[in-house]
Amino acid sequence: MIGKGVWSAGAMTDMPPRILLLAGTEEAVRLNRLLAESADVSLITSLAGRTRDPAKLTGDVITGGFGGQSGLDAFLRQQSITHVIDATHPFAAQITSSAIKAATSAAIDYLRLERRPWTATAEDNWIGAASVAKAAGKLEGFRNIFLSIGRQELSAFREVRGKQFLVRSIEPVAFDPAGSTVTFLQDRGPFSMDAERALMKEHRIELVVSKNSGGSATYAKIEAARNLGLPVLMIERPEQPACRTFEDIDSLLQALRLGRST
Ligand code: NAP
């Protein structure tokens, strides 16, 4: 349980801390459960609303966004939020930018939960790309490509010609590149290394394109590529403004408890 009266700056009142949790990741689901179980906090959890059947969340849940930073400014004020905990995906740059600005402008605490990026082992063959758009320009020499980047940024590959893409996503996708063919798979992880390996063999994959999401849920594809000796075109995370960032839930909860200003 989270300690009472030991919250960080701006929250030392008789009222329980009122937290806005920005969700959309597995870690956010776990954090939602832990915070919702605590009698010492009041919690609102927020989802973008991209997934039709999201993982179950506890307590008050809102969906659909705030309407940019100004909408979030108003929401924080109206709901008397004392802490914003941002547990969105490392590639969800827009909401993180809005949340940092809105929390700063409201003079309330902002804490970011962001898992560590993956790093290449000696057996990995990674090709770096600074962004999804840059990755689309680095496919020369490969034909059968596993485009494992989710569905929202596939349009960056719309003009790529002469490829056979394998695209897997939780929700159906609209992706119809002009000069390439696409095989769609609708499926939700986690996937085992053996299953990923079999999938790559079945589709004669020559290159895996992945965001550097970090975490264990989607790491099996990276292990499978390593196992098969396949290169991975690894897309780096977008740059974010400096902010209080924690790599795991325990350290974030610990910082809340101690009221540290790390
Ligand atoms: P984004 O580009 O940073 O955000 C686009 C807009 O979606 C934001 O401006 C905001 O709308 C709304 N939004 C995003 N996350 C929200 C949240 N937790 N609560 C309320 N509104 C939210 O985000 P994205 O890359 O589209 O990702 C959308 C969601 O999917 C995020 O929650 C993220 O954690 C999750 N996700 C993303 C990826 C990825 O690769 N990008 C992968 C896995 C999961 P308003 O401006 O109207 O407030």
Short mmCIF file of C-alpha atoms and ligand atoms in Angstrom, two decimals:
data_model
loop_
_atom_site.label_atom_id
_atom_site.label_comp_id
_atom_site.label_asym_id
_atom_site.label_seq_id
_atom_site.Cartn_x
_atom_site.Cartn_y
_atom_site.Cartn_z
CA MET A 1 0.00 0.00 0.00
CA ILE A 2 1.11 3.52 -0.71
CA GLY A 3 1.91 5.59 2.38
CA LYS A 4 -0.34 8.47 3.40
CA GLY A 5 0.92 12.01 3.94
CA VAL A 6 4.29 11.29 2.34
CA TRP A 7 3.54 12.41 -1.16
CA SER A 8 5.78 14.59 -3.18
CA ALA A 9 5.68 18.37 -3.48
CA GLY A 10 2.31 19.98 -3.94
CA ALA A 11 0.33 17.13 -2.46
CA MET A 12 0.78 17.46 1.29
CA THR A 13 -2.83 18.16 2.14
CA ASP A 14 -5.54 16.20 3.94
CA MET A 15 -7.02 15.25 0.61
CA PRO A 16 -5.73 11.99 -0.88
CA PRO A 17 -3.48 12.46 -3.92
CA ARG A 18 -5.56 12.47 -7.06
CA ILE A 19 -3.70 10.73 -9.83
CA LEU A 20 -4.21 10.82 -13.58
CA LEU A 21 -2.65 7.65 -14.99
CA LEU A 22 -2.01 7.80 -18.74
CA ALA A 23 -2.23 4.19 -19.86
CA GLY A 24 -1.83 2.10 -23.01
CA THR A 25 0.88 -0.37 -21.98
CA GLU A 26 1.15 -3.57 -19.94
CA GLU A 27 2.97 -1.68 -17.21
CA ALA A 28 0.08 0.77 -17.03
CA VAL A 29 -2.33 -2.12 -16.46
CA ARG A 30 -0.22 -3.32 -13.53
CA LEU A 31 0.14 0.18 -12.13
CA ASN A 32 -3.60 0.75 -12.49
CA ARG A 33 -4.27 -2.32 -10.37
CA LEU A 34 -1.77 -1.36 -7.69
CA LEU A 35 -2.99 2.23 -7.41
CA ALA A 36 -6.66 1.26 -7.60
CA GLU A 37 -6.15 -1.17 -4.70
CA SER A 38 -4.75 1.61 -2.54
CA ALA A 39 -7.20 3.37 -0.26
CA ASP A 40 -4.74 6.26 -0.06
CA VAL A 41 -5.15 7.62 -3.55
CA SER A 42 -7.89 8.67 -5.88
CA LEU A 43 -7.28 7.47 -9.43
CA ILE A 44 -8.46 8.25 -12.94
CA THR A 45 -6.97 6.12 -15.71
CA SER A 46 -6.97 7.34 -19.29
CA LEU A 47 -6.75 5.48 -22.59
CA ALA A 48 -6.44 6.88 -26.11
CA GLY A 49 -9.14 4.46 -27.24
CA ARG A 50 -7.28 2.91 -30.17
CA THR A 51 -7.95 -0.72 -29.18
CA ARG A 52 -11.51 -2.02 -29.27
CA ASP A 53 -10.97 -4.60 -26.55
CA PRO A 54 -8.28 -3.17 -24.26
CA ALA A 55 -6.90 -4.96 -21.22
CA LYS A 56 -9.21 -4.61 -18.23
CA LEU A 57 -8.60 -1.58 -16.03
CA THR A 58 -9.97 -0.94 -12.55
CA GLY A 59 -11.75 2.15 -11.24
CA ASP A 60 -12.58 5.33 -13.15
CA VAL A 61 -11.46 5.00 -16.76
CA ILE A 62 -11.79 7.65 -19.47
CA THR A 63 -11.17 7.11 -23.16
CA GLY A 64 -10.60 9.20 -26.24
CA GLY A 65 -8.04 11.89 -25.41
CA PHE A 66 -8.26 15.37 -23.97
CA GLY A 67 -8.12 17.56 -27.05
CA GLY A 68 -4.43 18.46 -26.99
CA GLN A 69 -2.50 20.22 -24.26
CA SER A 70 -5.16 22.89 -23.67
CA GLY A 71 -7.76 20.16 -23.12
CA LEU A 72 -5.45 18.41 -20.72
CA ASP A 73 -4.76 21.72 -18.91
CA ALA A 74 -8.50 22.10 -18.34
CA PHE A 75 -8.96 18.46 -17.29
CA LEU A 76 -6.18 18.66 -14.67
CA ARG A 77 -7.77 21.79 -13.24
CA GLN A 78 -11.36 20.54 -13.28
CA GLN A 79 -10.46 17.21 -11.72
CA SER A 80 -8.01 18.71 -9.15
CA ILE A 81 -5.33 16.29 -10.27
CA THR A 82 -2.23 16.35 -8.07
CA HIS A 83 -0.03 13.85 -9.96
CA VAL A 84 0.21 12.81 -13.61
CA ILE A 85 1.74 9.38 -14.07
CA ASP A 86 2.59 8.81 -17.71
CA ALA A 87 2.86 5.10 -18.45
CA THR A 88 2.24 5.40 -22.18
CA HIS A 89 4.35 3.63 -24.80
CA PRO A 90 7.87 4.96 -25.48
CA PHE A 91 6.74 5.88 -29.02
CA ALA A 92 3.63 7.77 -27.90
CA ALA A 93 5.45 11.10 -28.10
CA GLN A 94 2.48 13.40 -28.51
CA ILE A 95 0.65 12.55 -25.30
CA THR A 96 3.92 12.59 -23.34
CA SER A 97 4.76 16.05 -24.65
CA SER A 98 1.26 17.33 -23.80
CA ALA A 99 1.37 15.76 -20.35
CA ILE A 100 4.76 17.23 -19.44
CA LYS A 101 3.66 20.70 -20.56
CA ALA A 102 0.27 20.51 -18.86
CA ALA A 103 1.71 19.23 -15.57
CA THR A 104 4.38 21.94 -15.63
CA SER A 105 1.82 24.62 -16.31
CA ALA A 106 -0.42 23.33 -13.50
CA ALA A 107 2.61 23.07 -11.18
CA ILE A 108 1.80 19.47 -10.29
CA ASP A 109 3.99 16.37 -10.26
CA TYR A 110 4.70 14.51 -13.47
CA LEU A 111 6.24 11.03 -13.33
CA ARG A 112 7.10 9.00 -16.39
CA LEU A 113 7.23 5.20 -16.38
CA GLU A 114 9.34 4.11 -19.32
CA ARG A 115 10.88 0.70 -19.75
CA ARG A 116 14.49 0.47 -20.79
CA PRO A 117 15.19 0.12 -24.52
CA TRP A 118 16.53 -3.17 -25.87
CA THR A 119 20.23 -3.31 -26.64
CA ALA A 120 21.85 -5.50 -29.30
CA THR A 121 23.83 -8.55 -28.20
CA ALA A 122 26.97 -9.70 -30.02
CA GLU A 123 24.80 -12.16 -31.99
CA ASP A 124 22.32 -9.54 -33.17
CA ASN A 125 22.52 -7.84 -36.53
CA TRP A 126 20.70 -4.55 -36.10
CA ILE A 127 20.43 -1.76 -38.63
CA GLY A 128 19.54 1.52 -36.93
CA ALA A 129 16.85 3.92 -38.09
CA ALA A 130 16.17 7.24 -36.37
CA SER A 131 12.44 7.17 -37.12
CA VAL A 132 9.72 5.15 -38.83
CA ALA A 133 9.97 7.43 -41.88
CA LYS A 134 13.74 6.84 -42.08
CA ALA A 135 13.22 3.08 -41.77
CA ALA A 136 11.07 3.13 -44.92
CA GLY A 137 14.13 4.34 -46.84
CA LYS A 138 16.38 1.51 -45.60
CA LEU A 139 14.76 -1.56 -47.14
CA GLU A 140 16.96 -1.93 -50.20
CA GLY A 141 18.23 -5.47 -50.75
CA PHE A 142 15.35 -7.10 -48.83
CA ARG A 143 12.13 -8.43 -50.30
CA ASN A 144 10.22 -10.39 -47.64
CA ILE A 145 9.86 -8.02 -44.73
CA PHE A 146 8.15 -8.49 -41.37
CA LEU A 147 6.80 -5.02 -40.63
CA SER A 148 6.27 -5.35 -36.90
CA ILE A 149 5.62 -1.74 -35.89
CA GLY A 150 1.92 -1.76 -35.02
CA ARG A 151 -0.60 -0.23 -37.38
CA GLN A 152 -0.58 3.50 -36.80
CA GLU A 153 2.56 4.41 -38.69
CA LEU A 154 2.36 1.96 -41.59
CA SER A 155 1.60 4.82 -43.95
CA ALA A 156 5.33 5.68 -43.87
CA PHE A 157 5.81 2.56 -46.05
CA ARG A 158 3.04 3.42 -48.54
CA GLU A 159 5.39 4.41 -51.35
CA VAL A 160 7.79 1.48 -50.96
CA ARG A 161 7.83 -0.68 -54.09
CA GLY A 162 8.68 -4.28 -54.90
CA LYS A 163 8.34 -5.75 -51.39
CA GLN A 164 6.30 -8.51 -49.80
CA PHE A 165 5.30 -7.20 -46.38
CA LEU A 166 4.03 -9.27 -43.47
CA VAL A 167 2.00 -7.02 -41.16
CA ARG A 168 0.67 -8.18 -37.80
CA SER A 169 -1.58 -6.08 -35.61
CA ILE A 170 -4.22 -6.44 -32.90
CA GLU A 171 -6.80 -4.41 -34.81
CA PRO A 172 -7.53 -4.63 -38.54
CA VAL A 173 -5.38 -2.26 -40.60
CA ALA A 174 -5.84 -0.18 -43.72
CA PHE A 175 -2.51 -0.40 -45.51
CA ASP A 176 -2.37 -0.70 -49.26
CA PRO A 177 1.06 0.27 -50.57
CA ALA A 178 1.07 1.17 -54.25
CA GLY A 179 3.84 -1.14 -55.45
CA SER A 180 4.16 -3.87 -52.81
CA THR A 181 2.04 -6.77 -51.60
CA VAL A 182 0.94 -7.32 -48.01
CA THR A 183 -0.02 -10.36 -45.94
CA PHE A 184 -2.05 -9.32 -42.89
CA LEU A 185 -2.15 -11.21 -39.62
CA GLN A 186 -4.50 -10.19 -36.83
CA ASP A 187 -3.18 -11.43 -33.52
CA ARG A 188 -2.35 -10.25 -30.02
CA GLY A 189 0.85 -11.16 -28.17
CA PRO A 190 2.70 -12.20 -26.21
CA PHE A 191 4.26 -14.62 -28.72
CA SER A 192 6.84 -17.28 -27.95
CA MET A 193 10.24 -17.35 -29.57
CA ASP A 194 9.40 -20.67 -31.25
CA ALA A 195 6.17 -19.26 -32.70
CA GLU A 196 7.96 -16.15 -33.98
CA ARG A 197 10.69 -18.27 -35.51
CA ALA A 198 8.13 -20.51 -37.24
CA LEU A 199 6.26 -17.46 -38.55
CA MET A 200 9.42 -15.93 -39.98
CA LYS A 201 10.39 -19.20 -41.63
CA GLU A 202 6.91 -19.72 -43.06
CA HIS A 203 6.97 -16.27 -44.69
CA ARG A 204 10.62 -16.52 -45.72
CA ILE A 205 11.33 -13.31 -43.86
CA GLU A 206 14.63 -11.61 -44.73
CA LEU A 207 14.30 -8.52 -42.52
CA VAL A 208 12.36 -7.66 -39.35
CA VAL A 209 11.38 -4.02 -38.87
CA SER A 210 10.71 -3.17 -35.22
CA LYS A 211 10.39 -0.20 -32.92
CA ASN A 212 12.75 -0.29 -29.97
CA SER A 213 9.84 -0.74 -27.57
CA GLY A 214 11.78 -2.54 -24.84
CA GLY A 215 10.14 -4.91 -22.36
CA SER A 216 9.49 -8.61 -22.62
CA ALA A 217 6.07 -8.75 -24.31
CA THR A 218 7.36 -8.37 -27.88
CA TYR A 219 10.99 -9.38 -27.41
CA ALA A 220 10.45 -12.88 -28.83
CA LYS A 221 10.61 -11.55 -32.40
CA ILE A 222 14.05 -10.08 -31.69
CA GLU A 223 15.23 -13.40 -30.25
CA ALA A 224 13.76 -15.28 -33.21
CA ALA A 225 15.55 -13.00 -35.69
CA ARG A 226 18.79 -13.58 -33.79
CA ASN A 227 18.19 -17.30 -33.81
CA LEU A 228 17.60 -17.31 -37.57
CA GLY A 229 20.49 -14.95 -38.29
CA LEU A 230 18.12 -12.29 -39.67
CA PRO A 231 18.82 -8.56 -39.55
CA VAL A 232 16.52 -6.28 -37.58
CA LEU A 233 15.87 -2.72 -38.72
CA MET A 234 15.53 -1.20 -35.26
CA ILE A 235 13.71 2.12 -35.01
CA GLU A 236 14.99 4.37 -32.25
CA ARG A 237 12.67 6.04 -29.78
CA PRO A 238 11.53 9.58 -30.40
CA GLU A 239 13.28 12.21 -28.33
CA GLN A 240 11.37 13.45 -25.33
CA PRO A 241 11.88 16.47 -23.11
CA ALA A 242 13.82 15.72 -19.91
CA CYS A 243 11.45 14.59 -17.16
CA ARG A 244 11.32 12.44 -14.03
CA THR A 245 11.56 8.96 -15.50
CA PHE A 246 11.41 5.56 -13.79
CA GLU A 247 12.22 2.27 -15.48
CA ASP A 248 10.08 0.11 -13.27
CA ILE A 249 6.92 0.33 -11.21
CA ASP A 250 8.61 -0.25 -7.87
CA SER A 251 10.95 2.70 -8.21
CA LEU A 252 8.12 4.94 -9.34
CA LEU A 253 5.98 3.93 -6.35
CA GLN A 254 8.99 4.35 -4.10
CA ALA A 255 9.54 7.88 -5.37
CA LEU A 256 5.90 8.70 -4.71
CA ARG A 257 6.14 7.31 -1.21
CA LEU A 258 9.31 9.21 -0.34
CA GLY A 259 8.31 12.39 -2.10
CA ARG A 260 11.70 12.51 -3.80
CA SER A 261 12.30 15.05 -6.51
CA THR A 262 14.64 12.94 -8.63
P1 NAP B 1 0.44 9.74 -29.35
O1 NAP B 1 0.78 9.88 -30.78
O2 NAP B 1 1.40 10.17 -28.34
O3 NAP B 1 -0.93 10.48 -29.03
C1 NAP B 1 -1.85 10.91 -30.00
C2 NAP B 1 -3.07 11.40 -29.26
O4 NAP B 1 -3.77 10.30 -28.69
C3 NAP B 1 -2.71 12.30 -28.10
O5 NAP B 1 -2.48 13.61 -28.53
C4 NAP B 1 -3.93 12.14 -27.23
O6 NAP B 1 -5.03 12.86 -27.74
C5 NAP B 1 -4.29 10.69 -27.42
N1 NAP B 1 -3.71 9.81 -26.41
C6 NAP B 1 -2.62 9.02 -26.47
N2 NAP B 1 -2.46 8.31 -25.36
C7 NAP B 1 -3.48 8.66 -24.53
C8 NAP B 1 -3.88 8.26 -23.23
N3 NAP B 1 -3.23 7.32 -22.54
N4 NAP B 1 -4.99 8.84 -22.71
C9 NAP B 1 -5.70 9.77 -23.40
N5 NAP B 1 -5.36 10.18 -24.65
C10 NAP B 1 -4.27 9.63 -25.20
O7 NAP B 1 0.04 8.23 -29.04
P2 NAP B 1 -0.01 6.96 -30.02
O8 NAP B 1 1.38 6.64 -30.43
O9 NAP B 1 -1.06 7.22 -31.02
O10 NAP B 1 -0.49 5.86 -29.00
C11 NAP B 1 -1.83 5.82 -28.55
C12 NAP B 1 -1.89 4.89 -27.38
O11 NAP B 1 -1.43 3.59 -27.77
C13 NAP B 1 -1.02 5.35 -26.23
O12 NAP B 1 -1.77 5.26 -25.05
C14 NAP B 1 0.15 4.38 -26.23
O13 NAP B 1 0.59 4.09 -24.94
C15 NAP B 1 -0.43 3.15 -26.90
N6 NAP B 1 0.59 2.43 -27.69
C16 NAP B 1 1.31 3.09 -28.63
C17 NAP B 1 2.26 2.39 -29.34
C18 NAP B 1 3.11 3.08 -30.38
O14 NAP B 1 3.96 2.40 -31.00
N7 NAP B 1 2.94 4.38 -30.62
C19 NAP B 1 2.49 1.03 -29.09
C20 NAP B 1 1.72 0.40 -28.09
C21 NAP B 1 0.77 1.11 -27.40
P3 NAP B 1 -5.38 14.35 -27.25
O15 NAP B 1 -4.31 15.21 -27.83
O16 NAP B 1 -6.74 14.59 -27.81
O17 NAP B 1 -5.35 14.35 -25.76
#
